PDB file of C-alpha atoms and ligand atoms in Angstrom:
ATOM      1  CA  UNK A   1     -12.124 -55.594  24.438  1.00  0.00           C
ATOM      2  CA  UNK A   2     -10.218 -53.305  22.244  1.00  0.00           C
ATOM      3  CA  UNK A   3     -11.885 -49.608  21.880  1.00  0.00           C
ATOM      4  CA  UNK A   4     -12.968 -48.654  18.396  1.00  0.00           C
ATOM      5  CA  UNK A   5     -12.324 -44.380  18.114  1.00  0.00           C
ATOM      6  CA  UNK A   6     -12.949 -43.543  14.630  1.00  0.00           C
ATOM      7  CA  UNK A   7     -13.504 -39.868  12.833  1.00  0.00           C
ATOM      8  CA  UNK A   8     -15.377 -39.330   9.686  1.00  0.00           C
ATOM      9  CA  UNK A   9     -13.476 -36.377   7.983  1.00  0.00           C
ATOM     10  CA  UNK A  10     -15.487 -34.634   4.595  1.00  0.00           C
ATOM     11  CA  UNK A  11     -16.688 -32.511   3.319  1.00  0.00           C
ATOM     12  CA  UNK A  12     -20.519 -31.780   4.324  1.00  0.00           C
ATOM     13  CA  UNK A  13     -22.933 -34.039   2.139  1.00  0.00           C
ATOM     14  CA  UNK A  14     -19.956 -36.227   2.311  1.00  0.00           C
ATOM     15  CA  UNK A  15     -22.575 -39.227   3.831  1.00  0.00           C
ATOM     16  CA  UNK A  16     -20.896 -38.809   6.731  1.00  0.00           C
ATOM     17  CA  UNK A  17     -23.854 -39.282   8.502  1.00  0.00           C
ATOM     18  CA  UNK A  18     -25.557 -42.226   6.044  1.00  0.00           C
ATOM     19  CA  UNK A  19     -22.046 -44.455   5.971  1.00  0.00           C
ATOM     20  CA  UNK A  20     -21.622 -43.809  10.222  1.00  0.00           C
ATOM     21  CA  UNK A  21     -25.064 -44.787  10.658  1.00  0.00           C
ATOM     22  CA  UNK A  22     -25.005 -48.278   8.620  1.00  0.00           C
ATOM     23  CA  UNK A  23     -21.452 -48.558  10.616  1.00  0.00           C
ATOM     24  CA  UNK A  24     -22.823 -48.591  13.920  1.00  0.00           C
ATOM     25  CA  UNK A  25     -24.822 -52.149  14.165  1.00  0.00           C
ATOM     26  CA  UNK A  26     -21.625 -53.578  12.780  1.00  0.00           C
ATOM     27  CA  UNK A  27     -19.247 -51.886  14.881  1.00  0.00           C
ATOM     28  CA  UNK A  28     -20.987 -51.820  18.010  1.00  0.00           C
ATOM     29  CA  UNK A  29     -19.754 -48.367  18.785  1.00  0.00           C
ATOM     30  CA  UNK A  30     -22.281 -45.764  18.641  1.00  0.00           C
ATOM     31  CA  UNK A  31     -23.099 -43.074  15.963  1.00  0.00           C
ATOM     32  CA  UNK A  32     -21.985 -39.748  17.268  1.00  0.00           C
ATOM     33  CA  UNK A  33     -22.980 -36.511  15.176  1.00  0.00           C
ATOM     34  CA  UNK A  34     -22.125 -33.307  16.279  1.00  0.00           C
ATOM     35  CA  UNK A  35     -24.575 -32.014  13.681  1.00  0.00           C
ATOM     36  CA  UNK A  36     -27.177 -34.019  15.048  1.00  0.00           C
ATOM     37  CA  UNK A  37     -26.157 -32.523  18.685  1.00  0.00           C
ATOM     38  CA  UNK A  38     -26.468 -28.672  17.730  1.00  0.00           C
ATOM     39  CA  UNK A  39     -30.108 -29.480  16.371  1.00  0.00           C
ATOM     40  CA  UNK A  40     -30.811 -31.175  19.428  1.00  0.00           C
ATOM     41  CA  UNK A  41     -30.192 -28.625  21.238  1.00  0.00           C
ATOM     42  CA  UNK A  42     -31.763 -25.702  19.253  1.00  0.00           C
ATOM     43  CA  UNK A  43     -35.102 -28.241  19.372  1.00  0.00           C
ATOM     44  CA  UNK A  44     -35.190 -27.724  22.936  1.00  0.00           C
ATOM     45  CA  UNK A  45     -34.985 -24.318  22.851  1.00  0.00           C
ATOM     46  CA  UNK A  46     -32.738 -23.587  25.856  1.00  0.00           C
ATOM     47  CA  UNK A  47     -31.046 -20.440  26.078  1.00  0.00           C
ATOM     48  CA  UNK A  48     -27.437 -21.962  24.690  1.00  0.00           C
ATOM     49  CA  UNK A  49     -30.035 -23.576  21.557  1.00  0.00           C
ATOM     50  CA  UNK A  50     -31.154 -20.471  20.509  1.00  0.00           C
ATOM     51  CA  UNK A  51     -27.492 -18.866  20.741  1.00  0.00           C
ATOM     52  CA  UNK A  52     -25.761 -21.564  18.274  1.00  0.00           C
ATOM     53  CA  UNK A  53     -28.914 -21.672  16.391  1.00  0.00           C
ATOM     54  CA  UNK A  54     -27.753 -18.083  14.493  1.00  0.00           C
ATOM     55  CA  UNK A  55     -24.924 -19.942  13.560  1.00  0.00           C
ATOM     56  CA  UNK A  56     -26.268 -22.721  12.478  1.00  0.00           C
ATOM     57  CA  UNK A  57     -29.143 -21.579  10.465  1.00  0.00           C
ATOM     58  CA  UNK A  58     -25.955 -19.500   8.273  1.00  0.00           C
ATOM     59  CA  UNK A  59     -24.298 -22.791   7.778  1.00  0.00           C
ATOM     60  CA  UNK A  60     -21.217 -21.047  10.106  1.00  0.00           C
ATOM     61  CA  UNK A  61     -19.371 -23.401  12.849  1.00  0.00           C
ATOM     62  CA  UNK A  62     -20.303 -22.725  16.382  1.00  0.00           C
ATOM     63  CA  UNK A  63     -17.970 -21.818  18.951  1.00  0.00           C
ATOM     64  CA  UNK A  64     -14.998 -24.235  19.458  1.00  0.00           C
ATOM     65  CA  UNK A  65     -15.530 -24.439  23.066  1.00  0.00           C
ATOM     66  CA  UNK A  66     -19.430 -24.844  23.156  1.00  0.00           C
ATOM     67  CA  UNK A  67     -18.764 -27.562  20.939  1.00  0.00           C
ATOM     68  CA  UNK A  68     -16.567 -29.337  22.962  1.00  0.00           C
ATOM     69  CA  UNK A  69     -18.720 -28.982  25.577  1.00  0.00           C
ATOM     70  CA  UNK A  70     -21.239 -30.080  24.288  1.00  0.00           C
ATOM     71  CA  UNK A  71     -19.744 -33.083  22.866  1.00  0.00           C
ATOM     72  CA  UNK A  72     -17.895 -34.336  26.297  1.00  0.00           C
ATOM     73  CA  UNK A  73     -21.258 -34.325  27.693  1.00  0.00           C
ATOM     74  CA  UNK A  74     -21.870 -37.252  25.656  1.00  0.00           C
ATOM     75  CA  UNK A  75     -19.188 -39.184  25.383  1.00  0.00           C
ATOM     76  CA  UNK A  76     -19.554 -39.583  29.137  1.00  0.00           C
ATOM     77  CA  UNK A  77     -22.215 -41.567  28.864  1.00  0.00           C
ATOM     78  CA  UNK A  78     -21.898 -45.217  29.382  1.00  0.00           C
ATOM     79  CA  UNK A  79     -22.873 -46.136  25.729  1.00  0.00           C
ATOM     80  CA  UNK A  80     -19.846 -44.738  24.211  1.00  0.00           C
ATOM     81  CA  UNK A  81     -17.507 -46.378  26.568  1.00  0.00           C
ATOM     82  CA  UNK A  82     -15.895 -48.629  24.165  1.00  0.00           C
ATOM     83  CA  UNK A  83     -15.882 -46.496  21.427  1.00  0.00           C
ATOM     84  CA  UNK A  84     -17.215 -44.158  18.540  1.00  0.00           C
ATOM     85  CA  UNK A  85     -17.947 -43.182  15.106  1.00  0.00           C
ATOM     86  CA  UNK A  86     -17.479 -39.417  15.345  1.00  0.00           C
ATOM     87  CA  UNK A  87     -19.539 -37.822  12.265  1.00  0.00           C
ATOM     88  CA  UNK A  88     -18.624 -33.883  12.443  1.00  0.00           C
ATOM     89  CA  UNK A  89     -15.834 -33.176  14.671  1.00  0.00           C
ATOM     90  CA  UNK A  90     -13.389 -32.182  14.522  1.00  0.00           C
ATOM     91  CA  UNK A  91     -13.981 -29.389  12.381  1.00  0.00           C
ATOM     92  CA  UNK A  92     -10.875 -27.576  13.422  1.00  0.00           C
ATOM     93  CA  UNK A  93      -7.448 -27.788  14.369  1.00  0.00           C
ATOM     94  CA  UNK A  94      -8.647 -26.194  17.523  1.00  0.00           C
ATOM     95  CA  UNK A  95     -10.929 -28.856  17.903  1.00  0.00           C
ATOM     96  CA  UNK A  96      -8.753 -31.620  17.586  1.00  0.00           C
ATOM     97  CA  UNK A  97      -6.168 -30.443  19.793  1.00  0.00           C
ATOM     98  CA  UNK A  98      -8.357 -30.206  22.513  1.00  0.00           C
ATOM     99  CA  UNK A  99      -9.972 -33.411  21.816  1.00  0.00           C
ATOM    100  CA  UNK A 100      -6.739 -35.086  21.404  1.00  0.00           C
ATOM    101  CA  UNK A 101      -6.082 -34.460  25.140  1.00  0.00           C
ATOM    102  CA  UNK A 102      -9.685 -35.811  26.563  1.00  0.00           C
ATOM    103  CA  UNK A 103      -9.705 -39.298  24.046  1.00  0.00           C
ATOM    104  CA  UNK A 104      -7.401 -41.002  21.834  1.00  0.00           C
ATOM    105  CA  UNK A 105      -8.808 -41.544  18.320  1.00  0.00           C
ATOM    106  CA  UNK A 106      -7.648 -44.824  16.449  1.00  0.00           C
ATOM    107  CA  UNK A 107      -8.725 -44.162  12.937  1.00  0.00           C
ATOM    108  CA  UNK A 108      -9.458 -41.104  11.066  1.00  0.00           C
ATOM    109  CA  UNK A 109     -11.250 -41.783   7.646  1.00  0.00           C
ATOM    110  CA  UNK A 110     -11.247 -39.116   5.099  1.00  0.00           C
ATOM    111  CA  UNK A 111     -13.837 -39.233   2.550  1.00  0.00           C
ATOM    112  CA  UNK A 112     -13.189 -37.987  -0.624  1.00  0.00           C
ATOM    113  CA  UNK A 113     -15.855 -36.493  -2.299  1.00  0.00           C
ATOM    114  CA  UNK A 114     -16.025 -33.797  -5.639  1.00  0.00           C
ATOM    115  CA  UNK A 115     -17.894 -30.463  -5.189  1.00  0.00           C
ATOM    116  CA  UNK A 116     -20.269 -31.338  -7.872  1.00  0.00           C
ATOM    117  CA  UNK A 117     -21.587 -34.605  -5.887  1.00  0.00           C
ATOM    118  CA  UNK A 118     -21.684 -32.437  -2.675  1.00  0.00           C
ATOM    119  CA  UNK A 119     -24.334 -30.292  -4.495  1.00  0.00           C
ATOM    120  CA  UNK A 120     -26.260 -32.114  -6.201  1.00  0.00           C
ATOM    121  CA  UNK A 121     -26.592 -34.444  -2.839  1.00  0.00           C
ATOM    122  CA  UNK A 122     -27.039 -31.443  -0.294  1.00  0.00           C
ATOM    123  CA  UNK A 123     -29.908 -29.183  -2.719  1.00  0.00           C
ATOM    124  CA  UNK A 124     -31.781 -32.975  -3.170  1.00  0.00           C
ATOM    125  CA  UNK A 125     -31.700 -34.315   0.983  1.00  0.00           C
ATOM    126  CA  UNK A 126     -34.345 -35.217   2.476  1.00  0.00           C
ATOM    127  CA  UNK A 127     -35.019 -36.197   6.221  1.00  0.00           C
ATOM    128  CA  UNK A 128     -37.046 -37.841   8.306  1.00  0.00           C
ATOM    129  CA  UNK A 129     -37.745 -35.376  11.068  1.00  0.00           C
ATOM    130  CA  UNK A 130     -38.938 -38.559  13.516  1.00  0.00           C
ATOM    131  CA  UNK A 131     -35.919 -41.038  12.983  1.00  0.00           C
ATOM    132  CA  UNK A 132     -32.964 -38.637  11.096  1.00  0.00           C
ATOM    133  CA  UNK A 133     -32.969 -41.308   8.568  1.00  0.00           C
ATOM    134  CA  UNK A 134     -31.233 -39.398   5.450  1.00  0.00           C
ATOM    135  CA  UNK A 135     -32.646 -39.520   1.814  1.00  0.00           C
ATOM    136  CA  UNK A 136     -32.140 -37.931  -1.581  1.00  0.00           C
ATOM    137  CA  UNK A 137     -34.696 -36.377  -3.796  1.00  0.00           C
ATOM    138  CA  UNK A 138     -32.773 -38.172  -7.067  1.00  0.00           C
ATOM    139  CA  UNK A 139     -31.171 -41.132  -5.922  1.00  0.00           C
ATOM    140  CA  UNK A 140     -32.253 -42.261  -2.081  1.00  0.00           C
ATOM    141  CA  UNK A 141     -35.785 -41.787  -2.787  1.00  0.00           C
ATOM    142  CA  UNK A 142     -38.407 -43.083  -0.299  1.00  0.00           C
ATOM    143  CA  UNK A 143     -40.935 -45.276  -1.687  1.00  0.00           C
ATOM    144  CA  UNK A 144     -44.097 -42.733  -0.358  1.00  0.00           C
ATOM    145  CA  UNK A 145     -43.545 -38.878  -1.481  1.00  0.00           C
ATOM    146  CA  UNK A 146     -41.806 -37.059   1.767  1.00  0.00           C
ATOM    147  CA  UNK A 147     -42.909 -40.212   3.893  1.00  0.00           C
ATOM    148  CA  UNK A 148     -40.087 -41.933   5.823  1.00  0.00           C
ATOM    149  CA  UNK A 149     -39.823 -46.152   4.651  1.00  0.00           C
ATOM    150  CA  UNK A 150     -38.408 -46.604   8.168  1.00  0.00           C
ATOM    151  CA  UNK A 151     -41.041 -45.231  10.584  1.00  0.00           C
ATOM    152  CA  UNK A 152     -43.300 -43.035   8.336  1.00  0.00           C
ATOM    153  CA  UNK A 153     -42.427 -39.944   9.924  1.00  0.00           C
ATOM    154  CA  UNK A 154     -42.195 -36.781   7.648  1.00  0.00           C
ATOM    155  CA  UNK A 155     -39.403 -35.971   6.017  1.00  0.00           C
ATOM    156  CA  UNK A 156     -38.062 -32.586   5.298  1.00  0.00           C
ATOM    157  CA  UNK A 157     -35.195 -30.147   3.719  1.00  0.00           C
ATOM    158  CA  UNK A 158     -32.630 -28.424   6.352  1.00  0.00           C
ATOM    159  CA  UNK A 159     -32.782 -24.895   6.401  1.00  0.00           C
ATOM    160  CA  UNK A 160     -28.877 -24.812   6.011  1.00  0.00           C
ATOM    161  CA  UNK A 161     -29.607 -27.233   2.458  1.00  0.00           C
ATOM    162  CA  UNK A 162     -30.193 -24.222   0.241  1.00  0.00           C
ATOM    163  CA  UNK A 163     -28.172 -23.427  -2.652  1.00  0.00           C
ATOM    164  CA  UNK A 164     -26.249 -20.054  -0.771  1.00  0.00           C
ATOM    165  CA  UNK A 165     -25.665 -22.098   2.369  1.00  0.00           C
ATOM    166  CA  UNK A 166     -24.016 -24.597   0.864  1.00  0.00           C
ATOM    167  CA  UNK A 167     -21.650 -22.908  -0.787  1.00  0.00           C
ATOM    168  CA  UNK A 168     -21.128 -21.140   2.694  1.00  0.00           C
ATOM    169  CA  UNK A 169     -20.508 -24.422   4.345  1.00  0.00           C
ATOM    170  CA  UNK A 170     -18.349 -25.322   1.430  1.00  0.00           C
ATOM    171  CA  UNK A 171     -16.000 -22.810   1.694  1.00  0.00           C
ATOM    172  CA  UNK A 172     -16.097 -23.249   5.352  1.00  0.00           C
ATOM    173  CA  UNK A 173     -14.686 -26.735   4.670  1.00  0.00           C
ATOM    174  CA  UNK A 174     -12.104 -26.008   2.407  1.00  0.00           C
ATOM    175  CA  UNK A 175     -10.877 -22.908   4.593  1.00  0.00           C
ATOM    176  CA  UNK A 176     -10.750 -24.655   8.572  1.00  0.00           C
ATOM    177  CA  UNK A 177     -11.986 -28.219   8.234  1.00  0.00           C
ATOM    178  CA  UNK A 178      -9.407 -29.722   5.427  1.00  0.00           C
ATOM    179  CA  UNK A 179      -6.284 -28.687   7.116  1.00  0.00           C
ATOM    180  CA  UNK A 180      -7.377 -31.682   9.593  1.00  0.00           C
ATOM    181  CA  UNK A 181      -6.365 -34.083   6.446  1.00  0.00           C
ATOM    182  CA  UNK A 182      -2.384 -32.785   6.780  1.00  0.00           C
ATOM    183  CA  UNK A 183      -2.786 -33.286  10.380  1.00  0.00           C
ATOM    184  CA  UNK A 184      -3.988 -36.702  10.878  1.00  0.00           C
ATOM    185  CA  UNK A 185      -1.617 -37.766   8.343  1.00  0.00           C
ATOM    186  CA  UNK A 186       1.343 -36.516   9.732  1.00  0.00           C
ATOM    187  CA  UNK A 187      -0.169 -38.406  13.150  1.00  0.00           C
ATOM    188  CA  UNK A 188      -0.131 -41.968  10.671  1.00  0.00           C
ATOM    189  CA  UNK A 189      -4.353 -41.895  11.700  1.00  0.00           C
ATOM    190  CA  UNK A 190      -5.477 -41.314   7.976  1.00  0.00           C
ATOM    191  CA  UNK A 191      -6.776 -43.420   5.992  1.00  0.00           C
ATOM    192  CA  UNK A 192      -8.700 -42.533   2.326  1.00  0.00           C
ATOM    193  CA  UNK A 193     -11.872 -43.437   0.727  1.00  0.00           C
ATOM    194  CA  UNK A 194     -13.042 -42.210  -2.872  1.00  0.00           C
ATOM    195  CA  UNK A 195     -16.374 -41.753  -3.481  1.00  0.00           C
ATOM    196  CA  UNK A 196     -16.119 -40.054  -6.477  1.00  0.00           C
ATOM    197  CA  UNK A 197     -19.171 -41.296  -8.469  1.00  0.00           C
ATOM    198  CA  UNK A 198     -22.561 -40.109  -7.519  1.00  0.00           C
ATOM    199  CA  UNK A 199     -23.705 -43.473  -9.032  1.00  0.00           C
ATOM    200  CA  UNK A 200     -22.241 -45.960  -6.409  1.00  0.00           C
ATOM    201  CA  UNK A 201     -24.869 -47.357  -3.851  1.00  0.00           C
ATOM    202  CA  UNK A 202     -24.103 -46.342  -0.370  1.00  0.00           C
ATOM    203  CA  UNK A 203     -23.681 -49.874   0.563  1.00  0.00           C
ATOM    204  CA  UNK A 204     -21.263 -50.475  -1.213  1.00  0.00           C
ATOM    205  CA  UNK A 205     -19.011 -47.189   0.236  1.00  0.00           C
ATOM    206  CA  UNK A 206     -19.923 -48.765   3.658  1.00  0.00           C
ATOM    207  CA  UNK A 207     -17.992 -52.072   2.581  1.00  0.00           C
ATOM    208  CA  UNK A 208     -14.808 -50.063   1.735  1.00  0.00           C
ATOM    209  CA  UNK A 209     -15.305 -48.649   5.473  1.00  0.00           C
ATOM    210  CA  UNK A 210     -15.107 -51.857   7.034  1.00  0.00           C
ATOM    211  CA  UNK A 211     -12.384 -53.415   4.924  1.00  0.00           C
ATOM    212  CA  UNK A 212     -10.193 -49.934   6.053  1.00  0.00           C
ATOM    213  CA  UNK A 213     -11.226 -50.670   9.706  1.00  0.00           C
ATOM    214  CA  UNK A 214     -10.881 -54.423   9.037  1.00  0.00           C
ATOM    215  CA  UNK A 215      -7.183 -53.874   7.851  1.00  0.00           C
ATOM    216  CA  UNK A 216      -6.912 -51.749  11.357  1.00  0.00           C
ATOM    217  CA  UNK A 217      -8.098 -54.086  13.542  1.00  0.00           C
ATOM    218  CA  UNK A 218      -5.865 -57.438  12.197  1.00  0.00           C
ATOM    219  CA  UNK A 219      -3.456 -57.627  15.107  1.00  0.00           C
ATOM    220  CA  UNK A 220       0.023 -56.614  13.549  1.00  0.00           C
ATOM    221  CA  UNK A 221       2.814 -59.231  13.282  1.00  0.00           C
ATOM    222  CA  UNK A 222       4.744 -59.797  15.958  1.00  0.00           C
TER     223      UNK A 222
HETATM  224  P1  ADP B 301     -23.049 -30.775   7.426  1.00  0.00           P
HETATM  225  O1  ADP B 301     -24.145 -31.498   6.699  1.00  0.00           O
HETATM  226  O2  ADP B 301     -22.761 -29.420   6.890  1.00  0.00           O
HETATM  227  O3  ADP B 301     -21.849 -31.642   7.625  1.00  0.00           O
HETATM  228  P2  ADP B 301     -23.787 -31.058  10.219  1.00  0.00           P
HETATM  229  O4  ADP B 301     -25.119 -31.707  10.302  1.00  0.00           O
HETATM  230  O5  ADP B 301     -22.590 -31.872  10.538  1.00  0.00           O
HETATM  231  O6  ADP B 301     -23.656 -30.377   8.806  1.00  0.00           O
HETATM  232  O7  ADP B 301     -23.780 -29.760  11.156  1.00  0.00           O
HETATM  233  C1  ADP B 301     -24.779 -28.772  11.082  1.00  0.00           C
HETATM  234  C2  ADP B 301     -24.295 -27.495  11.735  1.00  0.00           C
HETATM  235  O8  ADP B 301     -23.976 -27.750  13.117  1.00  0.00           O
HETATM  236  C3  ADP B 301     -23.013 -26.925  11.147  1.00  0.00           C
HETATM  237  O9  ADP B 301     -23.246 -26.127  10.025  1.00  0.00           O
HETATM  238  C4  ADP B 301     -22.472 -26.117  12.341  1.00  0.00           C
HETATM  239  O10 ADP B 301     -23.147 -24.902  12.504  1.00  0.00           O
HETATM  240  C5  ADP B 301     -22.814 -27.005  13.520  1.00  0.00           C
HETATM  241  N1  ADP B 301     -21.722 -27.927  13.845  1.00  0.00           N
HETATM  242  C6  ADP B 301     -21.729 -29.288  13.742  1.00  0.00           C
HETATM  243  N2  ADP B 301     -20.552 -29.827  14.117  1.00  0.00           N
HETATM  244  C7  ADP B 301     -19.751 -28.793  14.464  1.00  0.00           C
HETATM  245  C8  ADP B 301     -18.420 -28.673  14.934  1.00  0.00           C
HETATM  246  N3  ADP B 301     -17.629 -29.748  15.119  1.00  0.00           N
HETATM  247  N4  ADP B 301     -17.938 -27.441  15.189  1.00  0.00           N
HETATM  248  C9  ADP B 301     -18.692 -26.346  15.016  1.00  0.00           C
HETATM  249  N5  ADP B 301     -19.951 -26.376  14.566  1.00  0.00           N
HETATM  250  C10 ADP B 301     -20.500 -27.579  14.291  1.00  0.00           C
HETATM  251 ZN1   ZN B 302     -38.018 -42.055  10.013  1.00  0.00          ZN
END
């Protein structure tokens, strides 16, 4: 059984998140999002919750060690044992240093997406505070007003999904998370998917996942 370590790199409102989570039944590696671990933790109001929860709320990245922390705690359990789809981290070269000494990731996949999508896509999310399934106000709408199709829990807007924030985040991107691109490439990990029109179904950006982890998984020639 070969272990499947993949990274989602882009920028936030990528669809990180949506692609990783159509990924995992396929894959059979779970869904892991770091994102999804900091509100977690802030929902269970523990001391450390509240503390990254002033960070979060500004749309600012918490502490490099807490998240590392925080994220070796679960990749520990058994679930992950042959493998991930990492949605999140790294989101700095800090980061991935570190992590490169505690697991070896097999496939980095950068998504390429233009401002203007990220915008539009963050301001219109929706989600399902029951089930974290992810919709959009425009073009992922659920059949039932602010009612989730999946488990009719009730959906709602991030705090962090407001027009200042996201520009935040944004810039937050551009400034620590892209120089991960230069690095992954130079380790021969990268590999590049456009999603460049805010008109293609995410289905169909899930199928050019697969074929790039397809192409990674065919045995080389001997
Ligand atoms: P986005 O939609 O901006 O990609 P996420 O859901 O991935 O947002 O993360 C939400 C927040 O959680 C971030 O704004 C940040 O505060 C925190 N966070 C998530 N992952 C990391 C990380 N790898 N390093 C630092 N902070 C993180
Ligand atoms: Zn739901």
């Amino acid at each position: 059984m070969i272990t499947l370590k993949i990274v989602l790199i882009g920028p936030p409102g990528a669809g990180k998140g949506t692609y990783a989570s159509r990924l995992t039944s396929t894959l059979g590696v779970p869904h892991i999002s770091t994102g999804d671990i900091v509100r977690e933790e802030i929902k269970a109001q523990t001391k450390l919750g509240k503390m990254i929860k002033t960070y979060s709320d500004k749309g600012e990245l918490i502490p490099d060690e807490i998240m590392i922390k925080l994220l070796a705690e679960k990749l520990r359990k058994p679930d992950c044992k042959n493998g991930f789809i990492l949605d999140g981290f790294p989101r700095t070269i800090k980061q991935a240093e570190v992590f490169d000494r505690i697991s070896k990731i097999n496939l980095v996949i950068n998504l390429n997406v233009p401002d203007y999508i990220i915008i539009q896509r963050l301001s219109n999310r929706l989600v399902c505070r029951r089930c974290g399934t992810i919709y959009n106000k425009l073009t992922l709408k659920p059949k039932r007003d602010n009612v989730c199709d999946k488990c009719d829990g009730e959906l709602y807007q991030r705090k962090d999904d407001n027009p200042k924030v996201i520009q935040d985040r944004l810039n937050i991107y551009r400034k620590k998370t892209e120089p991960l691109i230069e690095y992954y490439k130079k380790k021969n990990l990268l590999k590049n998917v456009r999603c460049d029109d805010l008109k293609i179904p995410p289905e169909e950006i899930v199928e050019k996942i697969k074929t790039v982890i397809n192409q990674f998984q065919k045995p080389s020639k001997p």
